[in-house]
Coordinates of C-alpha atoms in Angstrom, one line a residue:
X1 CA 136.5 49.7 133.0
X2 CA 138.7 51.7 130.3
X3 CA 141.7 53.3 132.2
X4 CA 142.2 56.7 131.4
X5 CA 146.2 56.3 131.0
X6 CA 146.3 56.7 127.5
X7 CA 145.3 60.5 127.3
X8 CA 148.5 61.2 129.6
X9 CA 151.3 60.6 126.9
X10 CA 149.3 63.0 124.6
X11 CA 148.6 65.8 126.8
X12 CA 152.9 65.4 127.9
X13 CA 153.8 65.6 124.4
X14 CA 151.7 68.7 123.5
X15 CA 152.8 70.4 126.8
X16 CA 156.6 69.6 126.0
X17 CA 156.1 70.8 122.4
X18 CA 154.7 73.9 123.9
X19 CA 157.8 74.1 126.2
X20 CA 159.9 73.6 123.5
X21 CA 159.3 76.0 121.3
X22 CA 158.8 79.1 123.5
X23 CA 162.0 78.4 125.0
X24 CA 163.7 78.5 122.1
X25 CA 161.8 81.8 120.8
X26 CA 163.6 83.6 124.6
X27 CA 167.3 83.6 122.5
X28 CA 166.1 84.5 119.5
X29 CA 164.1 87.2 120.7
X30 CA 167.3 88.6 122.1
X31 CA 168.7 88.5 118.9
X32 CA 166.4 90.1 117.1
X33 CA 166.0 93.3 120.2
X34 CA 169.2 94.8 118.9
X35 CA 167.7 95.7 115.9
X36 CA 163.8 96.2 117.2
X37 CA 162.0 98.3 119.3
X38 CA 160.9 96.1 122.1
X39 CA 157.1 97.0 121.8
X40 CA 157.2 96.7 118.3
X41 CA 158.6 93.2 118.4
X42 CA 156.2 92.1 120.8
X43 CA 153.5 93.3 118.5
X44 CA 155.4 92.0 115.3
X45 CA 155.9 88.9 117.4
X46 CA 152.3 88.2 118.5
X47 CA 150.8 89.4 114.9
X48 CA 153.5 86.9 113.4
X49 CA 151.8 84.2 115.4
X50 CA 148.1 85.1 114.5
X51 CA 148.0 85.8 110.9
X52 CA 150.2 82.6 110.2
X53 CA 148.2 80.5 112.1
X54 CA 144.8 82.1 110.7
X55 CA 146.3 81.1 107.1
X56 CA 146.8 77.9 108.7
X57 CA 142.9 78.1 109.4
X58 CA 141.6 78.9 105.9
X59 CA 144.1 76.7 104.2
X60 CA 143.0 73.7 105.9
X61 CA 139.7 74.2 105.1
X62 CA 140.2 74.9 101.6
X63 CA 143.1 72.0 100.4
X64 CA 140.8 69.2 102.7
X65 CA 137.4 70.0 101.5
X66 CA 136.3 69.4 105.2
X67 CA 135.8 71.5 108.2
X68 CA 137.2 71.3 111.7
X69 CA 136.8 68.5 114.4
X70 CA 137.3 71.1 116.8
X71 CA 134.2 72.9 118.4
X72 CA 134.2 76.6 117.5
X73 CA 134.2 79.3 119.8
X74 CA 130.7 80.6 121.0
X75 CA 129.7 83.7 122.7
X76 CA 129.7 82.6 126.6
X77 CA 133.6 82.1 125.5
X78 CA 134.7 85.3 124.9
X79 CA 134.9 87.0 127.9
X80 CA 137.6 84.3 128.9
X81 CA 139.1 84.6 126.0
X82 CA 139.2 88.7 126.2
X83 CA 140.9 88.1 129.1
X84 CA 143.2 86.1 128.3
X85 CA 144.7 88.1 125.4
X86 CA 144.9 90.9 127.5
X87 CA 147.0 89.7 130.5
X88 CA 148.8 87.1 127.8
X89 CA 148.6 89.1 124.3
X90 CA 149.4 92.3 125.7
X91 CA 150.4 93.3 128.9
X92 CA 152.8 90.1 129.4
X93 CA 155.1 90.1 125.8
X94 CA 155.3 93.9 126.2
X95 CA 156.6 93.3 129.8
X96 CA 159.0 90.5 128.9
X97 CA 160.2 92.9 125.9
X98 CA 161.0 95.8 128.1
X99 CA 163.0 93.3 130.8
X100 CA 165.2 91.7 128.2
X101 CA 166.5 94.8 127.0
X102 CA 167.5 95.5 130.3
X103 CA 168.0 92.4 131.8
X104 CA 171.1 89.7 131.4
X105 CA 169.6 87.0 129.2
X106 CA 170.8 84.2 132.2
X107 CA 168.9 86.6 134.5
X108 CA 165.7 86.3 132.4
X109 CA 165.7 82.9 132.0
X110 CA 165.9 82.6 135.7
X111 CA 163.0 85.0 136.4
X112 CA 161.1 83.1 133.7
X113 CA 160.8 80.3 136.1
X114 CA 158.3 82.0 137.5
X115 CA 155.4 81.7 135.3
X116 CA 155.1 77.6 135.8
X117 CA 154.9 78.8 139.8
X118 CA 152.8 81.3 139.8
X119 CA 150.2 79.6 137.2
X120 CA 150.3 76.4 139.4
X121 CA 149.9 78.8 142.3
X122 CA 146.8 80.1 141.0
X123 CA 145.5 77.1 139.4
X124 CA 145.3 75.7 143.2
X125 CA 144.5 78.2 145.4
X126 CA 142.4 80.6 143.1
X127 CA 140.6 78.3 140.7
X128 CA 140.7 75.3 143.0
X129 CA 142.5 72.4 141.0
X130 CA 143.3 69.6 142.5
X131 CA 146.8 68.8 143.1
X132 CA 148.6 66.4 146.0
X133 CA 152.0 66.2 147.5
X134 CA 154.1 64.7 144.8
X135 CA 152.9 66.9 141.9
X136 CA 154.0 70.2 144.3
X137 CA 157.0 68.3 144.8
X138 CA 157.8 67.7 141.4
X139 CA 156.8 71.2 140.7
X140 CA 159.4 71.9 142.9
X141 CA 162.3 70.0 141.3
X142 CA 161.1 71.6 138.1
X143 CA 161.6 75.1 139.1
X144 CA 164.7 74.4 141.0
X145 CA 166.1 73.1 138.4
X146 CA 165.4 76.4 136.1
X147 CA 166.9 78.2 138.8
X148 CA 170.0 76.3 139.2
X149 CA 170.3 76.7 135.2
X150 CA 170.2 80.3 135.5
X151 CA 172.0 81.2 138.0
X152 CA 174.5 83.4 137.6
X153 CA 175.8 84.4 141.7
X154 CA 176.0 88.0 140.8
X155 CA 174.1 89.7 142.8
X156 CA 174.9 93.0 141.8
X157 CA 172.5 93.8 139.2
X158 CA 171.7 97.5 140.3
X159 CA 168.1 98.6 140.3
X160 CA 165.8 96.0 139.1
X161 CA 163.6 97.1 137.0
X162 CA 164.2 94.7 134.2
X163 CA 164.1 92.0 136.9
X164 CA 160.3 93.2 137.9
X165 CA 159.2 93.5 134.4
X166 CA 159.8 90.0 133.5
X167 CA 158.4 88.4 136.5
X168 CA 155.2 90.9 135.6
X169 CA 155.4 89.5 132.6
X170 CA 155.0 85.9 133.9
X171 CA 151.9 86.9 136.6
X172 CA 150.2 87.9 133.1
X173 CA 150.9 84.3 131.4
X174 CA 150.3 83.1 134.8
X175 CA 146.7 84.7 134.6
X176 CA 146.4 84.3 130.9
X177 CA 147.3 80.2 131.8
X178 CA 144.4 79.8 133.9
X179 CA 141.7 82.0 131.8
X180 CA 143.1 80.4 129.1
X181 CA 141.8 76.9 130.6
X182 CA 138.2 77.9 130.1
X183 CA 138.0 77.6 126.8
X184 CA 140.2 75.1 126.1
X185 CA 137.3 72.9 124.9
X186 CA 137.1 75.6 122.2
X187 CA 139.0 75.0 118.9
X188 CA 143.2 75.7 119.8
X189 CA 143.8 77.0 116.4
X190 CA 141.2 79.5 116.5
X191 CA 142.3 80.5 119.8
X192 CA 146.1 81.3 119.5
X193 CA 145.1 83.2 115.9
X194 CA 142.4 85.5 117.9
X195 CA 145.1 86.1 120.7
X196 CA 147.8 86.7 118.2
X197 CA 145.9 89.2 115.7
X198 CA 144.4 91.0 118.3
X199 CA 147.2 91.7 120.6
X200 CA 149.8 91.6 117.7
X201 CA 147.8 94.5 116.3
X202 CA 147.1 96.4 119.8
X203 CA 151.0 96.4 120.7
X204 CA 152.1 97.1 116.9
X205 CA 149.7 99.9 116.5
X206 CA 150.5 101.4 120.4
X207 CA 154.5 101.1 119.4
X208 CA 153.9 102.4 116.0
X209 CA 151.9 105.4 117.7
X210 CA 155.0 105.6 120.5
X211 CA 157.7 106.4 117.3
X212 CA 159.0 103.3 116.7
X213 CA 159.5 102.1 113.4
X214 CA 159.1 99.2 111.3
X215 CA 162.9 97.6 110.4
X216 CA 164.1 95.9 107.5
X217 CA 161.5 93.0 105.9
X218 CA 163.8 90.7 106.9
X219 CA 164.1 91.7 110.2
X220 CA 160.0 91.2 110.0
X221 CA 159.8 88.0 108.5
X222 CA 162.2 86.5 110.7
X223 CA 160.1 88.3 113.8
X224 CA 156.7 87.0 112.5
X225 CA 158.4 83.2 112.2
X226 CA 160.0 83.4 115.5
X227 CA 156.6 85.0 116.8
X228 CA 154.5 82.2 114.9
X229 CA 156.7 78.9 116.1
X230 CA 157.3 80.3 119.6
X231 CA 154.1 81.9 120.3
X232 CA 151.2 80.2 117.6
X233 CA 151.7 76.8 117.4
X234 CA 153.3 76.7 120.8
X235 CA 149.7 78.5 122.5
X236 CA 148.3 76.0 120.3
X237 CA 149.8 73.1 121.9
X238 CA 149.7 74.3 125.2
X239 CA 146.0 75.1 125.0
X240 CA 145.7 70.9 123.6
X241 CA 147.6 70.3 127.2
X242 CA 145.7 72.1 128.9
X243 CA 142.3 69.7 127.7
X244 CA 144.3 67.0 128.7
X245 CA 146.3 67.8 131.7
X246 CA 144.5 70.6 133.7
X247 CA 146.5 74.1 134.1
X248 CA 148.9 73.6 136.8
X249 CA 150.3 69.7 135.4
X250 CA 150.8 71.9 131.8
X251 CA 152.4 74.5 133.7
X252 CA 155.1 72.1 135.5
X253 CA 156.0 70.7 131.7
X254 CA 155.4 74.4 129.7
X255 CA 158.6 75.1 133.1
X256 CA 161.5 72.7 130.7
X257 CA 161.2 76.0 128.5
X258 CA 164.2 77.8 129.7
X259 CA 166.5 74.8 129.6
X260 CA 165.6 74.7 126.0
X261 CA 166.0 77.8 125.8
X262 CA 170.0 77.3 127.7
X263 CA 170.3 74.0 125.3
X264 CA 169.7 76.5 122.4
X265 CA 171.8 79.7 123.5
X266 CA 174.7 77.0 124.1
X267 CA 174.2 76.3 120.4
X268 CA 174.1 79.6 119.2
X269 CA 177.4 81.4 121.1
X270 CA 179.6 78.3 121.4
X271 CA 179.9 78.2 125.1
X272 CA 180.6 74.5 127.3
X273 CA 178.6 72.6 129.2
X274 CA 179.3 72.6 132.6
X275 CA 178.3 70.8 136.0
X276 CA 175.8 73.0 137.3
X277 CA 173.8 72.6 134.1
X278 CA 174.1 68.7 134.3
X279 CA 172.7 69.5 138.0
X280 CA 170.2 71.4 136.6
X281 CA 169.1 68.3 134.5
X282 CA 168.9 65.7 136.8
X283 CA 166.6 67.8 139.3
X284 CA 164.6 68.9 136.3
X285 CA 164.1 65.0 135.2
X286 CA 163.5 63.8 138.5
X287 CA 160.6 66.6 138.5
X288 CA 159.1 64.8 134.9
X289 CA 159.5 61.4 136.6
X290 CA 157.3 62.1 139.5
X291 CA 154.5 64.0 137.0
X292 CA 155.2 61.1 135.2
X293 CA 154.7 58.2 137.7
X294 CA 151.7 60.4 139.3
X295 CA 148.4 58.0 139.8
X296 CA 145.2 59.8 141.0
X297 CA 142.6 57.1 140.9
X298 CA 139.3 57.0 143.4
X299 CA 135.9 57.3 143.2
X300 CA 134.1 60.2 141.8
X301 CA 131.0 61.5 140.6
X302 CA 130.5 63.2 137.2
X303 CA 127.5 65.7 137.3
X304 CA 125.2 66.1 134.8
X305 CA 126.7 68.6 131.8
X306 CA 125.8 69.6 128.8
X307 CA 128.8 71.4 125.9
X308 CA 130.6 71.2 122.8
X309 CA 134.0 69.6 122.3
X310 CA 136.0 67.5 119.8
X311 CA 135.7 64.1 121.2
X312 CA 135.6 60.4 120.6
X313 CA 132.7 57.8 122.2
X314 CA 134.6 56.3 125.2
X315 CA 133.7 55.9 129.0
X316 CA 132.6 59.3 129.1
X317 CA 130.8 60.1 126.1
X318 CA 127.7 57.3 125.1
X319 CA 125.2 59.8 123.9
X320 CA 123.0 59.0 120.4
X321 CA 123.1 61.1 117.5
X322 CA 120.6 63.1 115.8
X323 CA 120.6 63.2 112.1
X324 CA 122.6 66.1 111.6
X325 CA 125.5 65.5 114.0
X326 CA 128.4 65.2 112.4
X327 CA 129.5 61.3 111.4
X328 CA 132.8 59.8 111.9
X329 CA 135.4 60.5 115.4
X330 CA 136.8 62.5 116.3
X331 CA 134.0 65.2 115.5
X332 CA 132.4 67.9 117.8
X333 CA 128.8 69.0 118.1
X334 CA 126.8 69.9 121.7
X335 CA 126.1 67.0 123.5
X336 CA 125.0 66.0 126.9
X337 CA 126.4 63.9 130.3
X338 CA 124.7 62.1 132.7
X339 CA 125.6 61.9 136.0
X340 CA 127.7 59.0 136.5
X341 CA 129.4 57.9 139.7
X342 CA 133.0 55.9 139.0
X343 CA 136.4 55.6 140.2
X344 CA 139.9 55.8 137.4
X345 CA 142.6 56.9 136.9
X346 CA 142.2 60.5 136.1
X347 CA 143.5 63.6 135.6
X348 CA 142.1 67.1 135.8
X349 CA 141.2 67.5 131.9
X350 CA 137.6 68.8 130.6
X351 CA 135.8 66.0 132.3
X352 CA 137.5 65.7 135.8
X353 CA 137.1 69.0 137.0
X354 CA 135.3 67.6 140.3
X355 CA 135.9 69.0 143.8
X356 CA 137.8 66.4 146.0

């Protein structure tokens, strides 16, 4: 029987990707707050990220000739999805905006540590993922090491409201994670552009209303290209995780973001490396190597489903075609499983959702 191992490496590298390029977008966010209103750079941020990625959309389309292997988003979707940019879009950049003007940027990065916790916490015990001793633990290592790399030992930081607004901010992605999960069959592309013109054009039309104002086009252009690599095509590949890995696994990965984040900040003001980040390093790699090394394999029993998803014809998909499905793979079009009863290696992606 096929083993399922191949789809891990794919779902890693998108969630790593995803990791990647948020955490880099947390310094130069701070950069760019001395010259923007917070609100209004979480809406130029957000709108950055939608309307590159929905020229992305009808670019594609036009210079290939051909349409998407992804599924489109349908109806039944959209509550999810409202969901989802309203925890995600809105409420959470806003949040994270307000706490870095007030918040140390080592602080921040140590508070955002919380979002891979709390989305794992409510991937298991609110949406019922599976999960087992070793992927908590690495989970563990993961965060620990984000905490070690941020940690500053002052504890004198006064009244903490910049503190509560950033770890607001990642109960919102946290929530937005796990909504975000149920439509992750759904085309990614299409996804992060709705979340991104939507909520980019709520909080720069609310922060507009509020007496900010718009800075220097440059100042823009360099907020809608931050907002579009940091926020677009990183949603984008975190959504393409998610399909593979299930929310909490993404989550444990999307947690590397502040130490690229650190790797980046060391770049940008010149400072050393020192021992508690090579600390930091080590636990944050031993957390990889047990996601890594993880094997969840026994038997299980597919029920009977019927959707719409870009796929290829492997173990789990052996349905005919009808004349006007689409031909060559990968391609998308509504199509139905049987129940099946077999035992894998697995992973909680779109097909391996079971109870256990």
């Amino acid at each position: 029987m096929p083993s399922m191992k191949p789809t891990l490496p794919i779902g890693i590298g998108y969630a790593l990707a995803a990791a990647a390029l948020f955490g880099a977008s947390t310094p130069l966010s701070k950069l760019l707050l001395g010259s923007v209103d917070p609100w209004l750079l979480a809406g130029l941020l957000y709108l950055g990220s939608g309307l590159g990625l929905s020229l992305w959309l009808l670019l594609a389309t036009r210079l290939t000739g051909k349409g998407s292997t992804e599924a489109s988003l349908k109806r039944a979707d959209l509550p999810w999805l409202a969901g989802a940019i309203l925890f995600g879009g809105v409420v959470g950049p806003v949040l994270l905006m307000l706490g870095l003007a007030a918040t140390p940027a080592a602080s921040a990065s140590l508070l955002l540590n919380l979002e891979g916790v709390l989305t794992a916490l409510l991937a298991w015990f609110v949406f019922q993922e599976n999960f087992d001793r070793r992927i908590a633990l690495g989970m563990a290592f993961i965060t620990g090491g984000g905490v070690l790399l941020s940690w500053t030992g002052d504890t004198a930081a006064g009244v903490p409201w910049g503190a509560l607004a950033v770890a607001g901010a990642c109960l919102a992605w946290g929530i937005d994670n796990n909504l975000t999960r149920k439509v992750s069959g759904g085309n990614p592309v299409q996804i992060a552009a709705a979340k991104g013109v939507v909520a980019g054009g709520v909080n720069l039309g609310l922060a507009l209303v509020a007496g900010s104002h718009l800075p220097a086009f440059p100042t823009v252009l360099a907020a809608g290209t931050v907002g579009l690599l940091g926020y677009g095509v990183s949603l984008t590949c975190f959504v393409l995780a998610l399909r593979h890995l299930g929310t909490a696994r993404t989550g444990a990965y999307f947690s590397l973001a502040p130490f690229v984040g650190a790797l980046l900040s060391l770049a940008i003001f010149q400072d050393g490396l020192s021992i508690r980040f090579g600390f930091a390093a080590a636990l944050m790699g031993v957390g990889v190597w047990l996601h890594l090394t993880e094997r969840h394999d026994h038997e299980h029993t597919h029920e009977a489903l019927e959707h719409d998803h870009s796929h290829v014809h492997d173990e789990h998909h052996r349905h005919d075609h009808g004349p006007d499905d689409p031909p060559g793979e990968p391609h998308s079009h509504p199509h139905k499983h049987e129940a099946m009863t077999h035992s894998h290696v697995h992973y909680p992606d779109t097909h391996h959702r079971h109870e256990h």
